[in-house]
mmCIF file of C-alpha atoms in Angstrom:
data_model
loop_
_atom_site.group_PDB
_atom_site.id
_atom_site.type_symbol
_atom_site.label_atom_id
_atom_site.label_comp_id
_atom_site.label_asym_id
_atom_site.label_seq_id
_atom_site.Cartn_x
_atom_site.Cartn_y
_atom_site.Cartn_z
ATOM 1 C CA MET A 83 -4.142 67.950 -21.698
ATOM 2 C CA LYS A 84 -0.502 67.402 -22.692
ATOM 3 C CA LEU A 85 0.016 65.354 -19.542
ATOM 4 C CA SER A 86 -2.929 63.102 -20.429
ATOM 5 C CA LYS A 87 -1.504 62.478 -23.900
ATOM 6 C CA LEU A 88 1.859 61.596 -22.357
ATOM 7 C CA TYR A 89 0.243 58.992 -20.049
ATOM 8 C CA LEU A 90 -1.702 57.554 -22.987
ATOM 9 C CA TYR A 91 1.465 57.262 -25.060
ATOM 10 C CA LEU A 92 3.367 55.521 -22.261
ATOM 11 C CA GLY A 93 0.472 53.118 -21.651
ATOM 12 C CA LEU A 94 0.269 52.115 -25.304
ATOM 13 C CA THR A 95 4.047 51.629 -25.435
ATOM 14 C CA LEU A 96 3.968 49.373 -22.362
ATOM 15 C CA ILE A 97 1.165 47.239 -23.813
ATOM 16 C CA GLY A 98 3.125 46.884 -27.034
ATOM 17 C CA LEU A 99 6.225 45.699 -25.191
ATOM 18 C CA LEU A 100 4.255 43.166 -23.131
ATOM 19 C CA SER A 101 2.798 41.704 -26.308
ATOM 20 C CA PHE A 102 6.275 40.418 -27.230
ATOM 21 C CA ILE A 103 6.667 38.429 -23.974
ATOM 22 C CA PRO A 104 6.016 34.710 -24.635
ATOM 23 C CA SER A 105 2.853 33.462 -22.975
ATOM 24 C CA GLY A 106 3.455 31.339 -19.881
ATOM 25 C CA CYS A 107 7.002 32.602 -19.246
ATOM 26 C CA CYS A 108 5.944 34.053 -15.896
ATOM 27 C CA SER A 109 4.421 30.805 -14.714
ATOM 28 C CA GLY A 110 6.110 27.503 -13.834
ATOM 29 C CA GLY A 111 3.053 25.433 -14.754
ATOM 30 C CA PRO A 112 -0.227 25.461 -16.627
ATOM 31 C CA ILE A 113 -2.849 28.090 -15.898
ATOM 32 C CA SER A 114 -5.653 26.797 -13.663
ATOM 33 C CA GLY A 115 -7.777 24.481 -15.774
ATOM 34 C CA GLY A 116 -5.338 24.565 -18.695
ATOM 35 C CA LEU A 117 -3.466 21.607 -20.155
ATOM 36 C CA ALA A 118 0.301 21.873 -20.684
ATOM 37 C CA ASP A 119 1.668 19.548 -23.354
ATOM 38 C CA PHE A 120 5.353 18.606 -23.010
ATOM 39 C CA SER A 121 5.088 15.565 -25.278
ATOM 40 C CA ASP A 122 7.982 14.566 -27.516
ATOM 41 C CA PRO A 123 6.692 14.435 -31.112
ATOM 42 C CA ARG A 124 9.900 12.664 -32.197
ATOM 43 C CA ALA A 125 9.351 9.685 -29.862
ATOM 44 C CA PRO A 126 9.034 6.544 -32.032
ATOM 45 C CA LYS A 127 5.577 5.020 -32.201
ATOM 46 C CA VAL A 128 6.947 1.574 -32.988
ATOM 47 C CA ILE A 129 9.253 -0.463 -30.722
ATOM 48 C CA ASP A 130 11.053 -3.237 -32.594
ATOM 49 C CA SER A 131 12.452 -5.140 -29.599
ATOM 50 C CA ASP A 132 10.490 -7.445 -27.283
ATOM 51 C CA ASN A 133 13.340 -7.814 -24.800
ATOM 52 C CA ILE A 134 12.759 -5.570 -21.807
ATOM 53 C CA ARG A 135 15.865 -4.516 -19.929
ATOM 54 C CA LYS A 136 14.099 -2.446 -17.274
ATOM 55 C CA PHE A 137 10.445 -1.701 -16.549
ATOM 56 C CA SER A 138 9.266 1.041 -14.177
ATOM 57 C CA LEU A 139 5.780 2.307 -13.361
ATOM 58 C CA ARG A 140 5.098 4.885 -10.638
ATOM 59 C CA PHE A 141 1.587 6.036 -9.907
ATOM 60 C CA LYS A 142 -0.614 7.380 -7.159
ATOM 61 C CA TYR A 143 -4.128 6.452 -6.129
ATOM 62 C CA ILE A 144 -6.238 8.978 -4.249
ATOM 63 C CA GLY A 145 -8.718 6.228 -3.366
ATOM 64 C CA GLY A 146 -9.011 2.471 -3.706
ATOM 65 C CA ILE A 147 -9.742 0.986 -7.116
ATOM 66 C CA ALA A 148 -13.452 0.252 -7.415
ATOM 67 C CA LYS A 149 -13.794 -3.431 -8.225
ATOM 68 C CA PRO A 150 -16.986 -5.474 -8.568
ATOM 69 C CA ALA A 151 -17.823 -7.732 -5.625
ATOM 70 C CA VAL A 152 -16.765 -11.258 -6.547
ATOM 71 C CA GLU A 153 -16.645 -14.232 -4.229
ATOM 72 C CA ASN A 154 -13.090 -14.860 -2.955
ATOM 73 C CA ASP A 155 -11.945 -11.640 -4.655
ATOM 74 C CA CYS A 156 -9.348 -9.454 -2.921
ATOM 75 C CA PRO A 157 -10.536 -6.152 -1.425
ATOM 76 C CA PRO A 158 -10.057 -2.834 -3.284
ATOM 77 C CA PHE A 159 -6.437 -1.753 -3.464
ATOM 78 C CA PRO A 160 -5.472 0.881 -0.869
ATOM 79 C CA ALA A 161 -4.776 4.527 -1.608
ATOM 80 C CA GLY A 162 -1.106 5.458 -1.751
ATOM 81 C CA ASN A 163 2.012 5.732 -3.901
ATOM 82 C CA TYR A 164 2.916 2.657 -5.946
ATOM 83 C CA LEU A 165 6.103 1.539 -7.661
ATOM 84 C CA LEU A 166 6.300 -1.486 -9.971
ATOM 85 C CA GLU A 167 9.746 -2.490 -11.227
ATOM 86 C CA ALA A 168 11.181 -5.365 -13.239
ATOM 87 C CA VAL A 169 14.882 -5.616 -14.082
ATOM 88 C CA ARG A 170 16.604 -8.199 -16.275
ATOM 89 C CA LYS A 171 19.532 -9.942 -14.548
ATOM 90 C CA GLY A 172 20.982 -12.507 -16.930
ATOM 91 C CA ASP A 173 18.673 -15.535 -17.001
ATOM 92 C CA THR A 174 16.405 -14.101 -14.302
ATOM 93 C CA ALA A 175 14.280 -11.023 -13.765
ATOM 94 C CA HIS A 176 13.815 -9.249 -10.447
ATOM 95 C CA PHE A 177 10.202 -8.161 -9.912
ATOM 96 C CA MET A 178 9.295 -5.696 -7.143
ATOM 97 C CA LEU A 179 6.064 -4.052 -6.024
ATOM 98 C CA SER A 180 6.077 -1.307 -3.388
ATOM 99 C CA CYS A 181 3.013 0.439 -1.961
ATOM 100 C CA ASP A 182 3.444 3.391 0.398
ATOM 101 C CA ARG A 183 -0.088 3.578 1.783
ATOM 102 C CA GLN A 184 -1.697 6.631 3.337
ATOM 103 C CA ASP A 185 -1.436 6.991 7.138
ATOM 104 C CA THR A 186 1.336 4.386 7.425
ATOM 105 C CA ALA A 187 4.966 4.569 8.487
ATOM 106 C CA THR A 188 6.462 1.790 6.336
ATOM 107 C CA PRO A 189 5.561 0.694 2.785
ATOM 108 C CA LEU A 190 4.449 -2.787 1.812
ATOM 109 C CA VAL A 191 7.094 -4.428 -0.393
ATOM 110 C CA PHE A 192 6.786 -7.663 -2.386
ATOM 111 C CA GLN A 193 9.701 -8.899 -4.504
ATOM 112 C CA LYS A 194 10.909 -12.075 -6.154
ATOM 113 C CA ASP A 195 13.411 -13.323 -8.739
ATOM 114 C CA LEU A 196 11.565 -14.972 -11.633
ATOM 115 C CA PRO A 197 12.561 -16.688 -14.883
ATOM 116 C CA VAL A 198 13.433 -14.144 -17.546
ATOM 117 C CA GLU A 199 10.388 -15.317 -19.540
ATOM 118 C CA ALA A 200 8.255 -13.278 -17.116
ATOM 119 C CA LEU A 201 9.498 -10.175 -18.934
ATOM 120 C CA LEU A 202 8.037 -11.534 -22.177
ATOM 121 C CA ASP A 203 4.667 -11.834 -20.431
ATOM 122 C CA LEU A 204 5.041 -8.215 -19.357
ATOM 123 C CA GLN A 205 5.900 -7.193 -22.906
ATOM 124 C CA GLY A 206 2.775 -9.052 -24.011
ATOM 125 C CA ILE A 207 0.667 -6.478 -22.129
ATOM 126 C CA ILE A 208 2.525 -3.629 -23.822
ATOM 127 C CA ARG A 209 1.932 -5.213 -27.242
ATOM 128 C CA LYS A 210 -1.715 -6.063 -26.494
ATOM 129 C CA TYR A 211 -2.593 -2.445 -25.754
ATOM 130 C CA ASN A 212 -0.194 -0.989 -28.364
ATOM 131 C CA LEU A 213 1.401 1.348 -25.823
ATOM 132 C CA PRO A 214 4.196 2.415 -28.223
ATOM 133 C CA ALA A 215 1.465 4.403 -30.017
ATOM 134 C CA ILE A 216 1.384 6.849 -27.062
ATOM 135 C CA ASN A 217 5.165 6.929 -26.574
ATOM 136 C CA GLY A 218 6.485 10.329 -25.534
ATOM 137 C CA SER A 219 3.177 11.619 -24.166
ATOM 138 C CA SER A 220 3.731 14.095 -21.309
ATOM 139 C CA LEU A 221 0.720 16.106 -20.161
ATOM 140 C CA ARG A 222 0.117 18.223 -17.048
ATOM 141 C CA ASN A 223 -2.585 20.448 -15.606
ATOM 142 C CA SER A 224 -3.507 21.962 -12.262
ATOM 143 C CA ALA A 225 -6.236 19.439 -11.400
ATOM 144 C CA LEU A 226 -5.777 16.566 -8.947
ATOM 145 C CA GLY A 227 -6.192 12.830 -9.202
ATOM 146 C CA THR A 228 -3.517 11.583 -11.604
ATOM 147 C CA SER A 229 0.198 10.965 -11.090
ATOM 148 C CA LEU A 230 1.824 8.586 -13.545
ATOM 149 C CA SER A 231 5.381 7.916 -14.698
ATOM 150 C CA PHE A 232 5.849 4.947 -17.048
ATOM 151 C CA GLU A 233 9.195 3.961 -18.586
ATOM 152 C CA VAL A 234 10.461 0.842 -20.348
ATOM 153 C CA LEU A 235 14.024 0.348 -21.606
ATOM 154 C CA TYR A 236 14.875 -2.351 -24.151
ATOM 155 C CA ASP A 237 18.053 -4.226 -25.044
ATOM 156 C CA THR A 238 18.187 -2.190 -28.278
ATOM 157 C CA ASP A 239 18.283 1.059 -26.237
ATOM 158 C CA GLU A 240 14.776 1.827 -27.466
ATOM 159 C CA ARG A 241 12.717 3.664 -24.860
ATOM 160 C CA LEU A 242 9.000 3.835 -24.135
ATOM 161 C CA SER A 243 7.735 6.553 -21.790
ATOM 162 C CA VAL A 244 4.472 8.148 -20.678
ATOM 163 C CA TYR A 245 4.066 10.915 -18.088
ATOM 164 C CA ALA A 246 0.852 12.397 -16.689
ATOM 165 C CA GLU A 247 0.277 14.768 -13.780
ATOM 166 C CA GLY A 248 -2.936 16.492 -12.773
ATOM 167 C CA GLY A 249 -6.447 15.406 -13.714
ATOM 168 C CA VAL A 250 -7.707 12.466 -15.711
ATOM 169 C CA SER A 251 -7.399 14.505 -18.927
ATOM 170 C CA THR A 252 -3.601 14.198 -18.681
ATOM 171 C CA LEU A 253 -3.815 10.452 -19.417
ATOM 172 C CA PRO A 254 -3.344 9.893 -23.155
ATOM 173 C CA HIS A 255 -6.046 8.183 -25.168
ATOM 174 C CA GLY A 256 -4.986 4.544 -25.412
ATOM 175 C CA TRP A 257 -3.497 4.181 -21.926
ATOM 176 C CA CYS A 258 -4.484 0.725 -20.624
ATOM 177 C CA GLY A 259 -4.806 1.691 -16.945
ATOM 178 C CA THR A 260 -2.469 1.002 -14.034
ATOM 179 C CA ASP A 261 -4.629 -1.809 -12.601
ATOM 180 C CA VAL A 262 -3.651 -4.020 -15.571
ATOM 181 C CA PHE A 263 0.001 -3.927 -14.519
ATOM 182 C CA LEU A 264 -0.783 -3.969 -10.790
ATOM 183 C CA GLU A 265 -2.781 -7.180 -11.029
ATOM 184 C CA PHE A 266 -0.076 -8.715 -13.253
ATOM 185 C CA PHE A 267 2.634 -7.977 -10.668
ATOM 186 C CA LEU A 268 0.497 -9.254 -7.782
ATOM 187 C CA LYS A 269 -0.010 -12.547 -9.595
ATOM 188 C CA LYS A 270 3.665 -12.929 -10.499
ATOM 189 C CA LEU A 271 4.741 -12.142 -6.930
ATOM 190 C CA ASP A 272 2.124 -14.439 -5.390
ATOM 191 C CA ALA A 273 0.836 -11.436 -3.431
ATOM 192 C CA GLU A 274 -2.831 -11.530 -4.407
ATOM 193 C CA GLY A 275 -4.986 -10.599 -1.428
ATOM 194 C CA LEU A 276 -1.978 -9.267 0.535
ATOM 195 C CA LEU A 277 -2.079 -5.703 -0.743
ATOM 196 C CA VAL A 278 -4.688 -4.381 1.679
ATOM 197 C CA PRO A 279 -5.628 -1.200 3.573
ATOM 198 C CA PRO A 280 -3.590 -0.463 6.731
ATOM 199 C CA LEU A 281 -4.135 -2.372 9.955
ATOM 200 C CA TYR A 282 -5.918 -0.132 12.447
ATOM 201 C CA SER A 283 -5.566 -2.319 15.540
ATOM 202 C CA CYS A 284 -4.688 -5.809 16.793
ATOM 203 C CA ILE A 285 -6.304 -7.282 19.914
ATOM 204 C CA TYR A 286 -4.903 -10.490 21.448
ATOM 205 C CA SER A 287 -6.973 -11.944 24.324
ATOM 206 C CA CYS A 288 -6.330 -15.025 26.428
ATOM 207 C CA SER A 289 -8.650 -16.736 28.921
ATOM 208 C CA SER A 290 -8.751 -19.950 30.889
ATOM 209 C CA ARG A 291 -11.764 -22.221 30.689
ATOM 210 C CA GLN A 292 -11.534 -22.677 34.457
ATOM 211 C CA ASN A 293 -10.579 -19.146 35.616
ATOM 212 C CA GLY A 294 -12.035 -16.939 32.900
ATOM 213 C CA PHE A 295 -10.315 -13.840 31.498
ATOM 214 C CA LEU A 296 -6.520 -13.749 31.928
ATOM 215 C CA TYR A 297 -5.229 -10.780 29.916
ATOM 216 C CA SER A 298 -5.626 -8.780 26.733
ATOM 217 C CA LEU A 299 -2.920 -7.057 24.665
ATOM 218 C CA GLU A 300 -3.866 -4.388 22.171
ATOM 219 C CA LEU A 301 -1.966 -2.231 19.692
ATOM 220 C CA GLU A 302 -4.030 0.558 18.143
ATOM 221 C CA THR A 303 -3.405 3.537 15.880
ATOM 222 C CA ASP A 304 -3.756 6.879 17.641
ATOM 223 C CA ARG A 305 -4.082 9.824 15.248
ATOM 224 C CA ASN A 306 -4.107 12.249 18.190
ATOM 225 C CA LEU A 307 -0.447 11.562 18.938
ATOM 226 C CA PRO A 308 2.300 13.574 17.205
ATOM 227 C CA GLY A 309 3.878 11.718 14.311
ATOM 228 C CA LYS A 310 2.944 8.222 13.283
ATOM 229 C CA GLN A 311 2.471 6.397 16.554
ATOM 230 C CA ALA A 312 0.273 3.748 18.131
ATOM 231 C CA ILE A 313 -0.877 2.920 21.647
ATOM 232 C CA PHE A 314 -0.063 -0.367 23.370
ATOM 233 C CA LYS A 315 -2.569 -1.440 26.014
ATOM 234 C CA GLU A 316 -2.376 -4.310 28.485
ATOM 235 C CA ILE A 317 -5.623 -5.165 30.257
ATOM 236 C CA LEU A 318 -5.527 -7.417 33.329
ATOM 237 C CA PRO A 319 -8.300 -8.648 35.628
ATOM 238 C CA GLN A 320 -8.600 -6.831 38.936
ATOM 239 C CA ARG A 321 -9.291 -9.781 41.203
ATOM 240 C CA THR A 322 -10.532 -9.227 44.760
ATOM 241 C CA ALA A 323 -11.475 -11.444 47.691
ATOM 242 C CA ASP A 324 -15.138 -10.817 46.923
ATOM 243 C CA ASN A 325 -14.692 -11.519 43.240
ATOM 244 C CA PRO A 326 -11.832 -14.009 42.625
ATOM 245 C CA PHE A 327 -12.670 -14.244 38.901
ATOM 246 C CA GLY A 328 -12.003 -10.587 38.274
ATOM 247 C CA GLY A 329 -13.906 -7.374 38.565
ATOM 248 C CA GLU A 330 -12.735 -4.043 37.192
ATOM 249 C CA GLN A 331 -9.856 -4.244 34.736
ATOM 250 C CA ALA A 332 -6.515 -2.544 35.286
ATOM 251 C CA VAL A 333 -5.155 -0.907 32.124
ATOM 252 C CA LYS A 334 -1.514 -0.169 31.284
ATOM 253 C CA GLN A 335 -0.814 1.788 28.115
ATOM 254 C CA VAL A 336 2.231 3.307 26.423
ATOM 255 C CA ALA A 337 2.965 4.988 23.062
ATOM 256 C CA VAL A 338 4.954 2.967 20.504
ATOM 257 C CA PRO A 339 6.129 3.640 16.929
ATOM 258 C CA LYS A 340 3.460 2.754 14.379
ATOM 259 C CA GLU A 341 5.945 0.459 12.634
ATOM 260 C CA LYS A 342 5.292 -2.046 15.446
ATOM 261 C CA LEU A 343 1.651 -2.317 14.411
ATOM 262 C CA GLU A 344 2.510 -2.555 10.731
ATOM 263 C CA ALA A 345 4.995 -5.371 11.475
ATOM 264 C CA ILE A 346 1.983 -7.528 12.365
ATOM 265 C CA GLU A 347 0.772 -7.130 8.773
ATOM 266 C CA THR A 348 3.858 -9.093 7.716
ATOM 267 C CA ILE A 349 2.803 -11.948 10.002
ATOM 268 C CA ILE A 350 -0.729 -11.882 8.581
ATOM 269 C CA ALA A 351 0.713 -12.064 5.063
ATOM 270 C CA LYS A 352 3.288 -14.764 5.873
ATOM 271 C CA TYR A 353 0.691 -17.182 7.254
ATOM 272 C CA ARG A 354 -2.114 -15.899 4.989
ATOM 273 C CA MET A 355 -4.270 -15.468 8.071
ATOM 274 C CA ARG A 356 -6.906 -13.639 6.038
ATOM 275 C CA ASP A 357 -7.827 -16.985 4.513
ATOM 276 C CA TRP A 358 -8.706 -18.309 7.990
ATOM 277 C CA LYS A 359 -11.624 -15.945 8.383
ATOM 278 C CA ASP A 360 -15.042 -17.581 9.020
ATOM 279 C CA LEU A 361 -13.643 -21.108 9.418
ATOM 280 C CA PRO A 362 -16.005 -23.443 11.360
ATOM 281 C CA TYR A 363 -15.476 -24.397 14.991
ATOM 282 C CA ARG A 364 -13.971 -27.714 16.056
ATOM 283 C CA LYS A 365 -16.360 -30.298 17.501
ATOM 284 C CA ASN A 366 -13.980 -31.699 20.107
ATOM 285 C CA LEU A 367 -12.494 -29.033 22.366
ATOM 286 C CA ASP A 368 -9.795 -29.463 24.996
ATOM 287 C CA ASP A 369 -10.996 -27.982 28.284
ATOM 288 C CA ASN A 370 -7.439 -27.884 29.650
ATOM 289 C CA THR A 371 -6.061 -25.454 27.073
ATOM 290 C CA ASP A 372 -6.321 -21.695 27.164
ATOM 291 C CA PHE A 373 -8.715 -19.967 24.783
ATOM 292 C CA ILE A 374 -7.003 -17.402 22.535
ATOM 293 C CA SER A 375 -8.794 -14.820 20.454
ATOM 294 C CA ILE A 376 -7.174 -12.426 17.949
ATOM 295 C CA VAL A 377 -8.989 -9.599 16.183
ATOM 296 C CA PHE A 378 -7.378 -7.643 13.340
ATOM 297 C CA ASN A 379 -9.230 -4.393 12.585
ATOM 298 C CA CYS A 380 -8.441 -2.860 9.193
ATOM 299 C CA SER A 381 -8.929 0.800 8.337
ATOM 300 C CA ASP A 382 -11.485 -0.074 5.629
ATOM 301 C CA GLY A 383 -13.662 -2.056 8.054
ATOM 302 C CA ASN A 384 -12.704 -5.500 6.717
ATOM 303 C CA ASN A 385 -11.887 -7.140 10.047
ATOM 304 C CA ILE A 386 -10.571 -10.641 10.810
ATOM 305 C CA CYS A 387 -11.720 -12.463 13.943
ATOM 306 C CA LEU A 388 -9.868 -15.684 14.801
ATOM 307 C CA ASP A 389 -9.805 -17.921 17.853
ATOM 308 C CA SER A 390 -8.239 -21.187 18.923
ATOM 309 C CA ASP A 391 -11.560 -23.074 18.860
ATOM 310 C CA GLN A 392 -11.809 -22.811 15.076
ATOM 311 C CA GLU A 393 -10.685 -25.492 12.662
ATOM 312 C CA LEU A 394 -7.499 -23.594 11.835
ATOM 313 C CA PRO A 395 -4.535 -25.057 9.907
ATOM 314 C CA PRO A 396 -1.748 -26.644 11.989
ATOM 315 C CA GLU A 397 0.521 -23.596 11.655
ATOM 316 C CA TYR A 398 -1.963 -21.434 13.558
ATOM 317 C CA LYS A 399 -0.109 -22.006 16.839
ATOM 318 C CA GLU A 400 3.084 -20.649 15.313
ATOM 319 C CA ALA A 401 1.188 -17.693 13.823
ATOM 320 C CA PHE A 402 -0.594 -16.882 17.103
ATOM 321 C CA GLU A 403 2.726 -17.012 18.945
ATOM 322 C CA ALA A 404 4.286 -14.659 16.361
ATOM 323 C CA VAL A 405 1.507 -12.119 16.947
ATOM 324 C CA TYR A 406 1.951 -12.399 20.724
ATOM 325 C CA GLN A 407 5.712 -11.878 20.428
ATOM 326 C CA ALA A 408 5.208 -8.840 18.174
ATOM 327 C CA LEU A 409 2.911 -7.257 20.755
ATOM 328 C CA THR A 410 5.191 -7.899 23.735
ATOM 329 C CA GLU A 411 8.264 -6.707 21.817
ATOM 330 C CA ALA A 412 6.413 -3.482 20.977
ATOM 331 C CA GLU A 413 5.843 -2.889 24.688
ATOM 332 C CA LYS A 414 9.465 -3.684 25.592
ATOM 333 C CA ALA A 415 10.789 -1.288 22.943
ATOM 334 C CA ALA A 416 8.553 1.513 24.200
ATOM 335 C CA LEU A 417 9.494 0.970 27.849
ATOM 336 C CA THR A 418 13.207 0.898 26.962
ATOM 337 C CA GLN A 419 12.856 4.199 25.137
ATOM 338 C CA LEU A 420 11.148 5.779 28.127
ATOM 339 C CA LYS A 421 14.058 4.804 30.415
ATOM 340 C CA GLN A 422 16.657 6.431 28.152
#
């Protein structure tokens, strides 16, 4: 009996001591489903200056932004980690957009020096949505879907910041949405329509109107390989005495770094080859020239099929040659690595 009373006394004492421990001190983050508020109540809700010194917005998309289908509209933005930056440099402003997409080895980067007035246009968005009203907000929870870090520094040393990590509930009421700034940067950088899902494969085929199929070069993502790699394939006709125009095809393939496939995206963007999709065919064709076909397969299914019989712009020859060189250089780099 005395022993039972002793255990009861010790238990009550322990509970009393634990009641003085601050809640959450044994955990580095919010309890599952809970919302942790680290907001700064002293952050000013009015910013006097309109002169941005530095603008920075980091955010993450789990999936592409759902946008209504509009003719000539760019496809949904790809999932990945984004960084938008603008920095004042005297009479100019350096704008930069970086997107590190999922399942890619190298990020897409667009940047340009613009007149300093572009920063006033950027400040116009901040004023339009009264973002100083949510200055200092910093919310986190254990859910997934939101990752946002927004910071603006002004010439008066005033600072505007918003941080959110977790679920959608961590975004403060009054936040305008990241797509507002993303579309603004794309327009300023002349990159509309260039921020697209990763390229899955590129197929370059050449044939003669007299002799038929000549060769095909292909670079394709291979998720079965370790690391971020791709497969280069060269397909040649297997001509025989019985079939001089080619029978079974001989295939040569080798693993290459995935950066070689993503380098072709730069060529597509440089020549805006996406705009050449579905162009009509020329009426007068030259029977003495080789027929070239290029197919770009994107991971979202939005593919581009081009060939030399279409009414393409004059620079298409230069663009086609750039794609061919990128494919052959990918093979050379892989073969050199194998010899070492």
